[in-house]
Structure formats: C-alpha cells, structure tokens
Amino acid sequence: MAARTRLPLLFPKNLPPFRNQRLVQTEAAAKDPAYPPIVPSRTAKSKSALRRQVEEHVQKVRASPVEEKLALITRIQRQKFVVYPQTFARDADRWYQHFTKTAYIPGLPEKFTRGQEHTGGEEGSPPAAAQTTVPGIENDAFADIRSLISRVILQEHWYQKKRRPFLFREQEHMVGPLLRNLVSGLTYSLAKYNPLLPLCSLDVNPQVNFYWSRGQRIIPRGHRSGRLEPTRFQIDDHPHTQIRITQQLPEFAPLEASYDAEVPEITLAPNLMPMFRRQYDNNIFTGSKLPDPARYGHTQFHLVPDRYHRDRMARQQQSDQVEVFLRANGLASLFAWTGAQAMYQGFWNYEDVTRPFVSQAVITDGHFFSFFCYQLNTVALSVETDANNPRKNLLWGTESLRLYESVQDGEVVGLNDSVIKLLVQFLMNQP
Amino acid sequence: GSKRLFTSPLRYPLYQLGNPQLRIFRPNWFLTLVRPGKEQPPDTAQFRIPMEMTKCDVKNYLEKIYNVPVGAVRTRIQFGSNKKRNHLSQKVKQPDYKVAYVQLAQGQTFTFPDIFPEKDRTAAEGSVEEMQEKFLEDEKQKQKPDPRRGGVTEWFGL
C-alpha cells in the first residue's frame, strides 16, 4: 500500500514475492457470484408453474419407498372407467387391447409348443398312449396325474349327488369345487418336480386390483371444460384360484421382439363400448400385501360364470363372442396381476419396468380349457410416457380345448391328453 | 292380440311357466334410422324408436322383418326440453323420444350415408343467373382495395 512510508526497524532484505498481488490468477475464477437456480414459480397461475408442480410430484414419488409410492399414486380419487374382465360387451378384446397396449398372438409361446412338435414327430414309432414329453415328468407321474383328474371329475359329477342348483349358480356349484380340487391336487402332486411349488402360496378367491391411466380427452362441459383430462381405469378382479411364487418366471420373448407387435388403435371414447365410470378407492393389489415373500405370479385359474357359458351364448346366437369373452378375460386379469406385481417392485408410470413380468392363466367352464400367457413389457401407458415408448405388452392364447367328453357309468369318457399335458407344462414352468 | 297391448299404459301380460309365447303380428311401430350426433363405433346403428318398444322388441323387429343380424341393443329415453316459451309465455314442450343403439352381429358395419352432398352450382350458359352472378362478382371486385398498394390501407399516403 502506498500510504505506508514508515518502514519497520528490521526491514527484510528479501521481501516475499507477490506480497501485494494477492494470487491474481487463482482466486478470481472461484469467486463467481452464486445465484439460486432460475426455475418457474411453484404457485403462480401459469402453465410453467403447473409443469413444475407435476415435475416435483414425479421426483417426490421416485424418491420414496414402495409403500409410499403406491400411496401417492393412488391417493386422489377421480372418476374412472371400471374395467370388468368378464364382460358382456361385444368385441371387448379389441378395446381391452387398446387400453392396456397389448398385442395378441394366437397360440402359445415356443416353450410350450416345442413339446407339441416332439409328439408330432414321435407319433410314428411307439404308440402315443403313454408317451409324454413334458421334461421332468416320467410316464408314471403323468399317469398319476391323469387318474387324479378323472377322480376329481367323477367326484363332482358322479359320486356326489347334487340337487339342481338355484338359477345361475350352476357353474359355482358344479364346476367351482372341481376346479379347486384340481388345482390343489395338481399343485401338490407336481410339488416334487417343481422346486417353486413347495414354497408357493395358493390363494382361493383372491382379490386382484390395478389402477392406471391411458389416453386423454378434452372435458366437454363444466367448470373444467376445455382442459385435458387423462382417462383412468381400474380393474377389480376375483380369480377363482391363483398361485403366487417367490421367484420370477423367465420371459417368453425378449423385450425388443415386442417393438414390432401390432396393437389395435381405437380413437373412440371408452364409454361407447359400453363401459361406465365411477369414483371410489384406487386399489393396487396382487392378492397379498407388500411384505409377503411370494410376490411374483405364476398361474391364475378363472371360472366362466353361467351368464357367459357357451350354451347360453349359443341360445342367443352369440357363439362367436365366446372366444372374444375368454380372450378379454385373460387379457384384463393377467394385465392387472402383472401390473400390480410390477408396482409392488417399485415400477410405475414414470419408471418403466427393467425386466418383463410374466404370468399365466387358465380359463375354464368345466369342459373347455383355454390357456393364456402374458408378458408385461411396459407400465408406462399415460400420454406423456407413451409418446416415445416402442414397447408393447404381449398376450399368447389358445382357443378352447375340450378336456373330456362326458361322464358315463363311473368312467370319464374321452379324456384329452394334450390338455392335461398343457396343464402340467403350465404348472411346471420354472426359471 | 296387439290391440290390447297398446291401450294405455302398455303392459305385456305376465309370463308364467307354461304360458304360450307372446307373439305380436303386424306391429304398429316404425323405426327411424338417424345419423348419430356423437361418433359411434363402426358396427353401431342409431334408431329413434317409439316409447313402447323394448330392447327385445327392437331385436326381434330387425331380425324378423328386415333380416338384420343384431348383436346387442341398448336404449335410452331422451328428454325433450320444456324450457322454451311461446308468445303467451306458456312453456312449450318438445316431445320425448327413445333412442336405440343397435350393435350388428357377424362383423357387419354400418356408416350413415351422406344424404345432402355438396353440388357445384355453376349456372347454365347465356342464362339470367349467369349474368347476375357475373355482375355480383364484378361488384365485389370493385370493393376490393387496389392490389398494387400491396395490402397497405388507404389511410396512409396521398
């Protein structure tokens, strides 16, 4: 400093260098003025404020643990379309495919058709009566299962005398116990061949719920007219029985294979289907609460109620709707189940699944069995997340196959082996 | 017969097990096929039906008389407004009517045709209408501003 002219008594000969030039190069760069980040307001009546609120909500949900995530996603109650898996609506499967972004592939995935091809090739040499190519099951075990199934059928239709049930309760009385006994019998007998089954959880008449939103519409009238509203859906399903396991089943097809699949696009509103809106609690439930270790799904079994039985449909000249009904049922139930499983793992609309979730279903009315396999590749179905999402969910399904012809004189006539083989293969599915 | 059915109010006779099936011959009902106000799925046709008809009646009517395969029928009653008032301040009621949405079976589709297509209205050569149109066109052209000014109004400039 120039004002200081009196020097100290012991004036050093060599002054330290750069005494008056305080480290010129280094400090100026670090001393940038630090302003807070410029973001739009949170509470203003503007579109950017709304966007900021949405963004903050998304970040909040991302950062919270799974229970809080579910609670935050299903917190606000609004009018939503209730999707019934078993519906009387015509062409319901096309509509449901659009709502859940699912592509339908007729037939079963390669895992199950490989067995079918082998029997086709081996038909030539030995007789096909006791031949089975289900890997891991010997012929004796298969014969045991055959006798188990015929026992179960005879128990309900031959040994037990039943009175004529009340109106529209026939399926519940005749086929309900049959299916329950069948499922529990098969699970126990296959428990020694499938290591997952001893640790599985067999639910009887469980609840499966799922809540999601897809698409949007402009509100036509009211104090919110002109604004965009997302269309919300809720499925409340009650499968007859289901099997939940501790590990996840392997995928049927790679994720990338779903990019080319075709999903029907429907531009009309869902209430033309007809589908109705209600407002009540938004539930997401796989069949048990979050801390349950058996949190992945294996197989569901559904019963076709009297109202949709094929005889009644034939009387009303709607036989073509039978297959449509089965497909819609399989699609909606399995989508709800796999979606709920994914939500339980923390994947939601803005955090898409990293691995595909896979489940199977068998829908039956006592005589005819249809088999469905579902692979959930994406949960991001709302408008913002679906814009650049090439993934689609996949549903494989069969036509209905007859299990047995009839019951005569204490014998089951015409027991179909391929259907039994498919049932066994379904239950033997393991990673 | 059908006469007993249409005396007011309409009540079909109660069916009990063993009764003969109810049959209606030569019904006095007429359906009106209308253009839907809101867009409907391709397999749906919209009708205005008399109030006394039910869903089963519509289905049987279309199937038996017109051989149309019907999948499902849904009906609703549209309330006609009672709000307008005439020169005597009396309320004037527009009549109520029943609407039926019929979904066709066997994959058939139906779109309501265009009954009033646009026509090119060019007048015949040498006729009065042509001279009048030409005169009106010239008048309109005179009203337009000078194209050489390039859209600038007359307010500016000389």
XYZ file of C-alpha atoms in Angstrom:
589
model
C 0.000 0.000 0.000
C 1.456 3.401 -0.959
C 0.351 5.266 2.204
C 2.703 3.285 4.431
C 6.061 5.192 4.312
C 7.498 4.234 7.699
C 9.417 1.083 7.329
C 9.917 -1.321 10.235
C 13.245 -1.363 12.155
C 14.186 -4.745 10.898
C 13.492 -4.198 7.270
C 13.943 -7.503 5.474
C 16.312 -7.509 2.545
C 14.395 -10.009 0.519
C 10.738 -9.314 0.675
C 8.492 -12.301 -0.045
C 7.457 -12.185 -3.703
C 3.940 -11.112 -4.836
C 3.171 -9.602 -1.476
C 0.876 -7.004 -2.904
C -0.517 -9.003 -5.746
C -2.675 -11.414 -3.893
C -2.574 -14.619 -6.002
C -4.075 -12.955 -9.060
C -4.630 -15.975 -11.277
C -6.238 -18.446 -8.873
C -8.901 -16.626 -6.848
C -10.806 -14.675 -9.465
C -12.080 -17.857 -11.170
C -13.521 -19.422 -7.974
C -15.263 -16.244 -6.902
C -18.237 -16.442 -9.301
C -21.379 -14.894 -7.864
C -23.652 -17.842 -6.810
C -27.294 -17.095 -7.621
C -30.008 -19.684 -6.857
C -31.175 -21.687 -9.956
C -33.761 -19.890 -12.122
C -36.886 -22.030 -12.118
C -40.515 -21.120 -12.804
C -42.687 -20.299 -9.846
C -44.459 -23.058 -7.977
C -47.692 -21.311 -7.035
C -48.386 -18.964 -9.962
C -51.403 -19.449 -12.202
C -49.273 -20.382 -15.219
C -48.547 -23.408 -17.348
C -44.883 -23.464 -16.333
C -45.888 -23.465 -12.674
C -48.153 -26.435 -13.338
C -45.350 -28.219 -15.136
C -43.057 -27.570 -12.199
C -45.603 -28.947 -9.744
C -46.015 -32.106 -11.838
C -42.242 -32.489 -12.097
C -41.793 -32.076 -8.348
C -44.513 -34.631 -7.663
C -42.811 -37.103 -10.013
C -39.461 -36.554 -8.257
C -41.122 -36.994 -4.871
C -42.695 -40.292 -5.919
C -39.421 -41.505 -7.415
C -37.555 -40.807 -4.207
C -39.961 -42.563 -1.826
C -40.037 -46.251 -0.792
C -42.535 -48.639 -2.376
C -45.413 -48.323 0.110
C -45.316 -44.559 -0.123
C -45.085 -44.738 -3.901
C -48.271 -46.779 -4.070
C -49.982 -44.477 -1.592
C -49.006 -41.343 -3.539
C -50.048 -42.797 -6.908
C -53.455 -43.971 -5.675
C -54.106 -41.034 -3.354
C -56.502 -38.826 -5.304
C -59.917 -40.253 -6.155
C -61.376 -39.212 -9.507
C -63.924 -40.543 -11.947
C -62.505 -43.627 -13.649
C -63.681 -46.336 -16.012
C -64.230 -49.673 -14.299
C -62.911 -52.482 -16.493
C -64.603 -55.811 -15.840
C -62.528 -58.776 -17.055
C -65.724 -60.831 -17.566
C -67.849 -58.575 -19.718
C -70.889 -58.862 -21.944
C -69.660 -56.132 -24.321
C -69.111 -57.179 -27.920
C -65.557 -57.144 -29.324
C -64.305 -56.445 -25.833
C -60.879 -57.919 -26.520
C -60.016 -55.268 -29.131
C -60.978 -52.461 -26.768
C -59.035 -54.017 -23.872
C -56.004 -54.489 -26.098
C -56.064 -50.753 -26.811
C -56.477 -49.799 -23.122
C -53.580 -52.000 -22.000
C -51.341 -51.659 -25.101
C -51.282 -55.410 -25.617
C -50.687 -57.357 -28.795
C -52.456 -60.703 -29.139
C -50.501 -63.639 -30.559
C -52.608 -66.737 -31.264
C -51.082 -69.966 -29.979
C -48.702 -70.404 -27.084
C -45.048 -69.294 -26.856
C -42.287 -71.608 -28.106
C -41.662 -73.046 -24.669
C -44.973 -74.893 -24.760
C -45.211 -75.602 -28.476
C -41.816 -77.302 -28.555
C -43.368 -80.163 -26.600
C -46.233 -80.376 -29.089
C -43.859 -80.646 -32.033
C -41.966 -83.514 -30.420
C -45.145 -85.567 -30.010
C -45.947 -84.862 -33.643
C -42.565 -86.286 -34.682
C -42.647 -89.308 -32.412
C -46.173 -90.334 -33.343
C -44.786 -92.649 -35.984
C -42.947 -95.276 -33.918
C -44.328 -96.134 -30.473
C -47.999 -95.665 -29.641
C -48.726 -92.236 -28.272
C -50.876 -93.526 -25.405
C -48.299 -93.386 -22.602
C -45.845 -91.063 -24.345
C -45.199 -87.793 -22.686
C -42.502 -85.303 -23.487
C -43.049 -82.949 -20.585
C -39.463 -82.506 -19.373
C -39.007 -83.649 -15.810
C -42.115 -85.862 -15.607
C -41.935 -89.607 -16.124
C -44.783 -91.625 -17.546
C -45.814 -92.934 -14.119
C -46.216 -89.466 -12.722
C -48.221 -88.492 -15.794
C -50.476 -91.498 -15.342
C -50.937 -90.479 -11.697
C -51.993 -87.042 -12.782
C -54.430 -88.492 -15.299
C -56.052 -90.599 -12.623
C -56.154 -87.607 -10.299
C -58.023 -85.570 -12.892
C -60.521 -88.310 -13.638
C -61.043 -88.805 -9.878
C -61.733 -85.128 -9.427
C -64.193 -85.047 -12.323
C -66.009 -88.147 -11.132
C -66.239 -86.824 -7.587
C -68.211 -83.800 -8.702
C -70.296 -85.332 -11.453
C -70.790 -88.968 -10.431
C -70.135 -89.764 -6.809
C -71.621 -86.668 -5.253
C -75.360 -86.354 -5.753
C -76.241 -82.717 -6.200
C -79.658 -81.143 -6.365
C -80.489 -78.834 -9.189
C -78.847 -75.574 -8.197
C -80.550 -72.230 -7.973
C -80.857 -70.015 -11.009
C -77.480 -69.005 -12.472
C -75.492 -70.780 -9.772
C -74.746 -73.935 -11.740
C -71.124 -73.203 -12.512
C -70.468 -72.132 -8.956
C -71.939 -75.374 -7.582
C -70.794 -77.916 -10.138
C -67.509 -76.651 -11.505
C -66.213 -74.487 -8.652
C -65.275 -77.361 -6.321
C -63.954 -79.315 -9.294
C -61.527 -76.569 -10.219
C -60.450 -76.039 -6.616
C -59.720 -79.740 -6.112
C -57.995 -79.913 -9.483
C -55.688 -77.002 -8.755
C -54.737 -78.104 -5.265
C -54.297 -81.729 -6.376
C -52.080 -80.780 -9.313
C -50.012 -78.368 -7.210
C -49.340 -80.974 -4.547
C -48.537 -83.767 -6.970
C -46.173 -81.596 -9.013
C -44.514 -80.143 -5.926
C -41.714 -82.714 -6.062
C -40.870 -81.852 -9.669
C -41.065 -78.067 -9.490
C -38.938 -76.572 -6.690
C -41.023 -73.384 -6.708
C -44.293 -75.070 -5.818
C -43.489 -76.171 -2.235
C -42.832 -72.507 -1.398
C -45.778 -71.135 -3.337
C -48.928 -69.573 -1.997
C -52.220 -70.965 -3.315
C -54.953 -68.333 -2.924
C -58.628 -69.239 -3.097
C -60.918 -66.500 -4.424
C -58.337 -63.726 -4.025
C -58.695 -60.094 -4.991
C -56.558 -58.549 -7.702
C -56.802 -54.806 -8.353
C -54.956 -52.431 -10.641
C -55.252 -48.711 -11.403
C -53.715 -46.971 -14.432
C -54.344 -44.152 -16.855
C -54.092 -44.194 -20.640
C -55.062 -41.607 -23.202
C -56.738 -38.286 -22.556
C -59.827 -36.360 -23.523
C -60.972 -32.755 -23.541
C -63.596 -32.137 -20.845
C -66.708 -31.030 -22.798
C -68.739 -29.245 -20.088
C -68.397 -27.989 -16.595
C -66.101 -25.629 -14.773
C -63.104 -27.526 -16.190
C -64.289 -27.533 -19.796
C -61.601 -27.240 -22.452
C -58.887 -28.779 -20.284
C -57.183 -32.131 -20.935
C -58.066 -34.944 -18.587
C -56.341 -38.354 -18.562
C -58.693 -41.355 -18.818
C -58.240 -43.501 -15.715
C -59.076 -47.218 -15.479
C -59.488 -49.647 -12.616
C -59.711 -53.434 -12.700
C -61.180 -55.310 -9.722
C -60.820 -58.979 -10.456
C -61.666 -62.100 -8.418
C -59.953 -65.096 -9.989
C -61.129 -68.479 -8.791
C -57.647 -69.536 -7.611
C -54.119 -68.325 -8.121
C -50.574 -69.475 -7.399
C -48.001 -66.918 -6.294
C -44.286 -67.793 -6.116
C -41.148 -66.332 -4.578
C -39.076 -66.060 -7.745
C -39.942 -64.522 -11.065
C -40.721 -66.624 -14.121
C -38.405 -66.160 -17.129
C -39.622 -64.128 -20.083
C -41.266 -65.784 -23.060
C -39.927 -63.381 -25.663
C -37.210 -60.672 -25.490
C -38.296 -57.076 -24.937
C -37.145 -55.972 -28.368
C -39.358 -58.544 -30.062
C -42.413 -56.652 -28.850
C -41.487 -53.489 -30.749
C -42.954 -54.863 -33.987
C -46.168 -56.196 -32.485
C -49.458 -54.617 -33.550
C -51.862 -53.104 -31.066
C -55.331 -52.080 -32.334
C -55.874 -48.316 -32.118
C -59.337 -47.106 -31.192
C -59.984 -43.384 -31.346
C -63.465 -43.509 -29.789
C -64.188 -42.898 -26.118
C -64.371 -45.973 -23.861
C -67.968 -45.321 -22.817
C -69.160 -46.399 -26.286
C -68.040 -49.925 -25.538
C -70.186 -49.757 -23.194
C -68.060 -49.065 -20.129
C -69.125 -47.000 -17.137
C -67.380 -44.545 -14.862
C -67.402 -44.432 -11.106
C -65.335 -42.848 -8.394
C -64.072 -44.893 -5.484
C -60.835 -46.018 -3.842
C -57.973 -46.654 -6.222
C -56.527 -50.052 -5.338
C -53.395 -51.858 -6.485
C -53.254 -55.367 -5.054
C -51.705 -58.649 -6.260
C -53.531 -60.955 -3.853
C -51.450 -60.306 -0.777
C -49.937 -57.235 0.871
C -46.467 -55.861 0.172
C -44.287 -57.665 2.784
C -45.395 -61.131 1.510
C -42.363 -63.029 0.106
C -44.445 -64.713 -2.604
C -44.770 -61.560 -4.659
C -44.449 -62.849 -8.200
C -47.310 -64.500 -10.024
C -47.317 -67.964 -11.551
C -50.763 -69.077 -12.669
C -54.331 -67.895 -12.271
C -57.410 -70.071 -12.741
C -60.691 -68.469 -13.796
C -64.168 -69.898 -13.900
C -66.593 -68.947 -16.668
C -69.848 -67.972 -14.914
C -73.304 -69.090 -16.066
C -74.033 -65.810 -17.736
C -71.238 -66.333 -20.279
C -71.492 -70.085 -20.641
C -71.269 -71.173 -24.257
C -74.667 -72.894 -24.199
C -76.372 -69.681 -23.182
C -74.434 -67.721 -25.810
C -75.489 -70.289 -28.411
C -79.142 -69.800 -27.419
C -78.725 -66.084 -28.023
C -76.897 -66.680 -31.320
C -73.692 -65.131 -29.990
C -71.375 -68.129 -30.276
C -68.631 -66.036 -31.851
C -68.463 -63.897 -28.713
C -67.410 -66.875 -26.550
C -63.786 -66.740 -27.690
C -63.845 -62.943 -27.507
C -65.027 -63.164 -23.898
C -62.287 -65.633 -22.958
C -59.587 -63.506 -24.551
C -60.840 -60.335 -22.883
C -60.983 -62.133 -19.538
C -57.438 -63.485 -19.844
C -56.095 -60.150 -21.038
C -57.625 -57.970 -18.353
C -56.966 -60.349 -15.457
C -53.355 -61.001 -16.391
C -52.617 -57.348 -17.137
C -53.973 -56.384 -13.728
C -51.951 -59.102 -11.988
C -48.633 -58.434 -13.750
C -49.139 -54.684 -13.429
C -49.725 -54.997 -9.699
C -46.640 -57.228 -9.385
C -44.569 -54.575 -11.170
C -45.963 -51.830 -8.938
C -45.035 -53.874 -5.864
C -41.441 -53.859 -7.143
C -41.481 -50.078 -7.453
C -42.014 -49.697 -11.202
C -44.686 -47.202 -12.161
C -45.720 -44.878 -14.945
C -42.555 -42.731 -14.944
C -40.193 -45.580 -14.027
C -40.737 -48.296 -16.576
C -40.033 -51.981 -15.878
C -36.437 -53.069 -16.443
C -37.335 -56.748 -16.810
C -40.533 -58.262 -18.243
C -43.095 -59.633 -15.773
C -44.660 -62.907 -16.817
C -47.784 -64.761 -15.693
C -50.105 -67.483 -16.946
C -53.818 -68.114 -16.749
C -56.216 -70.968 -17.401
C -59.878 -70.122 -18.032
C -62.370 -72.941 -17.914
C -66.054 -73.693 -17.717
C -65.649 -77.309 -16.660
C -65.409 -78.882 -20.113
C -63.353 -76.433 -22.157
C -59.964 -75.080 -21.123
C -58.206 -72.047 -22.605
C -54.597 -71.234 -21.782
C -53.121 -67.730 -21.745
C -49.590 -66.397 -21.219
C -48.966 -62.714 -20.598
C -45.741 -60.748 -20.705
C -45.774 -57.244 -19.283
C -43.076 -55.176 -21.016
C -44.223 -51.705 -20.119
C -46.225 -49.975 -17.409
C -45.741 -46.500 -18.902
C -49.137 -46.120 -20.553
C -50.091 -42.482 -19.886
C -49.890 -39.842 -22.609
C -46.573 -38.259 -21.603
C -44.682 -41.515 -21.148
C -46.244 -43.357 -24.081
C -45.146 -40.831 -26.708
C -41.755 -42.456 -27.378
C -42.379 -45.882 -25.925
C -41.932 -48.611 -28.559
C -42.576 -51.431 -26.081
C -45.830 -53.331 -26.114
C -47.253 -55.992 -23.833
C -47.833 -59.450 -25.269
C -50.637 -61.957 -24.774
C -50.439 -65.508 -26.091
C -53.656 -67.521 -26.017
C -55.240 -70.707 -27.296
C -58.724 -71.485 -28.456
C -60.813 -73.506 -26.013
C -59.784 -77.153 -25.901
C -62.084 -79.886 -24.634
C -60.820 -81.807 -21.618
C -63.292 -84.689 -21.568
C -66.370 -85.746 -23.492
C -68.723 -86.883 -20.750
C -69.089 -88.972 -17.612
C -70.773 -92.348 -18.081
C -71.180 -95.256 -15.621
C -68.472 -94.070 -13.288
C -65.948 -93.512 -16.072
C -64.686 -90.349 -17.687
C -65.017 -90.757 -21.446
C -62.623 -89.116 -23.875
C -60.017 -87.592 -21.562
C -57.805 -85.396 -23.720
C -54.096 -85.944 -23.050
C -52.811 -82.817 -24.780
C -54.868 -80.600 -22.483
C -53.515 -82.430 -19.433
C -50.011 -82.046 -20.818
C -50.513 -78.308 -21.259
C -51.818 -78.017 -17.697
C -48.774 -79.879 -16.389
C -46.424 -77.786 -18.507
C -48.025 -74.606 -17.206
C -47.587 -75.651 -13.608
C -44.054 -76.927 -14.231
C -42.923 -73.555 -15.576
C -39.879 -72.510 -13.560
C -36.814 -70.300 -14.072
C -103.707 -59.549 -29.869
C -101.717 -56.339 -30.307
C -104.740 -54.050 -29.712
C -104.897 -54.946 -26.002
C -101.187 -54.196 -25.692
C -101.304 -50.617 -26.881
C -104.116 -49.283 -24.797
C -102.500 -47.149 -22.177
C -100.409 -47.908 -20.245
C -98.505 -50.585 -22.120
C -98.174 -53.735 -20.144
C -97.159 -57.031 -21.593
C -99.074 -59.911 -19.946
C -97.087 -61.542 -17.149
C -95.309 -64.668 -18.278
C -95.619 -67.757 -16.089
C -94.154 -71.173 -16.798
C -96.434 -72.937 -19.269
C -97.944 -69.830 -20.843
C -97.847 -69.630 -24.618
C -95.107 -67.463 -26.063
C -96.110 -63.857 -26.644
C -96.342 -63.103 -30.324
C -97.017 -59.771 -31.950
C -98.345 -59.723 -35.511
C -98.304 -56.637 -37.725
C -96.878 -54.261 -35.118
C -97.826 -50.613 -35.387
C -94.283 -49.448 -34.712
C -91.926 -47.610 -37.026
C -88.214 -47.200 -36.536
C -86.315 -44.135 -37.729
C -82.639 -44.581 -38.629
C -80.790 -41.385 -37.674
C -77.309 -40.007 -38.052
C -75.510 -40.271 -34.683
C -74.777 -36.937 -33.026
C -71.575 -38.238 -31.445
C -69.344 -40.643 -33.356
C -70.271 -44.294 -32.786
C -68.221 -47.468 -33.341
C -68.478 -48.799 -36.911
C -70.793 -51.679 -36.008
C -73.395 -49.470 -34.284
C -76.533 -48.023 -35.870
C -78.692 -45.448 -34.108
C -82.508 -45.510 -34.268
C -85.341 -43.434 -32.853
C -87.989 -45.860 -31.688
C -91.462 -45.468 -30.185
C -91.572 -45.276 -26.416
C -93.458 -48.518 -26.036
C -90.735 -50.668 -27.637
C -88.214 -52.570 -25.540
C -84.757 -53.887 -26.374
C -86.102 -57.357 -27.145
C -88.773 -55.802 -29.372
C -86.142 -53.906 -31.369
C -84.032 -57.046 -31.764
C -86.940 -59.173 -32.948
C -88.260 -56.410 -35.199
C -84.979 -56.007 -37.066
C -84.261 -59.699 -37.250
C -87.668 -60.917 -38.352
C -88.801 -58.097 -40.641
C -85.536 -56.817 -42.107
C -83.227 -59.879 -41.671
C -80.595 -57.770 -39.951
C -78.370 -59.823 -37.607
C -78.478 -57.960 -34.300
C -75.839 -58.482 -31.618
C -76.840 -56.181 -28.770
C -79.331 -53.341 -28.260
C -79.087 -50.537 -25.731
C -81.848 -47.945 -25.282
C -82.265 -44.636 -23.547
C -85.025 -42.053 -23.346
C -84.162 -38.535 -24.451
C -85.990 -35.834 -22.553
C -87.454 -33.167 -24.875
C -86.911 -29.694 -23.467
C -89.698 -27.880 -21.663
C -87.804 -24.611 -21.348
C -88.911 -22.556 -24.349
C -91.894 -20.305 -24.009
C -94.247 -19.073 -26.689
C -95.666 -15.562 -27.228
C -98.147 -16.218 -24.412
C -95.286 -17.113 -22.000
C -96.532 -20.669 -21.856
C -93.966 -23.401 -21.695
C -93.676 -25.364 -24.940
C -92.673 -28.971 -24.620
C -90.604 -30.725 -27.297
C -91.679 -34.383 -27.366
C -89.613 -37.061 -25.610
C -88.264 -39.886 -27.699
C -86.481 -43.194 -27.199
C -83.099 -43.861 -28.861
C -81.776 -47.354 -29.541
C -78.117 -48.143 -30.246
C -78.013 -51.420 -32.177
C -74.727 -53.328 -32.456
C -74.709 -55.558 -35.509
C -73.558 -59.177 -35.364
C -71.380 -61.228 -37.718
C -68.823 -58.457 -38.140
C -71.120 -56.207 -40.170
C -70.508 -52.477 -40.170
C -72.710 -49.520 -40.961
C -71.948 -45.862 -41.610
C -74.712 -43.361 -42.044
C -74.620 -42.158 -45.667
C -74.271 -38.533 -46.720
C -77.795 -37.533 -47.759
C -77.029 -33.922 -48.680
C -73.899 -33.982 -50.833
C -72.358 -30.684 -51.991
C -73.144 -29.759 -55.605
C -71.195 -27.361 -57.818
C -73.540 -24.545 -58.516
C -72.467 -23.263 -61.945
C -75.298 -21.586 -63.890
C -76.081 -22.570 -67.477
C -74.526 -20.611 -70.387
C -76.365 -17.464 -71.582
C -78.951 -17.592 -68.791
C -80.110 -14.848 -66.425
C -78.437 -16.473 -63.387
C -75.060 -16.430 -65.089
C -75.333 -12.693 -65.894
C -76.420 -11.957 -62.300
C -73.518 -13.957 -60.849
C -71.078 -12.156 -63.129
C -72.491 -8.769 -62.107
C -72.203 -9.600 -58.402
C -68.667 -10.822 -58.889
C -67.701 -7.541 -60.627
C -69.238 -5.513 -57.814
C -67.263 -7.483 -55.219
C -64.109 -6.951 -57.197
C -64.696 -3.179 -57.236
C -64.980 -3.155 -53.428
C -61.552 -4.764 -53.002
C -58.587 -2.392 -52.454
C -56.019 -1.699 -55.173
C -53.696 -4.742 -55.396
C -50.828 -2.508 -56.482
C -50.690 -0.987 -52.976
C -49.607 -4.374 -51.552
C -52.101 -4.620 -48.675
C -51.421 -1.126 -47.307
C -54.664 0.714 -46.464
C -55.841 3.970 -47.998
C -55.303 5.744 -44.684
C -51.583 6.072 -45.490
C -50.262 8.128 -48.334
C -51.926 10.582 -50.658
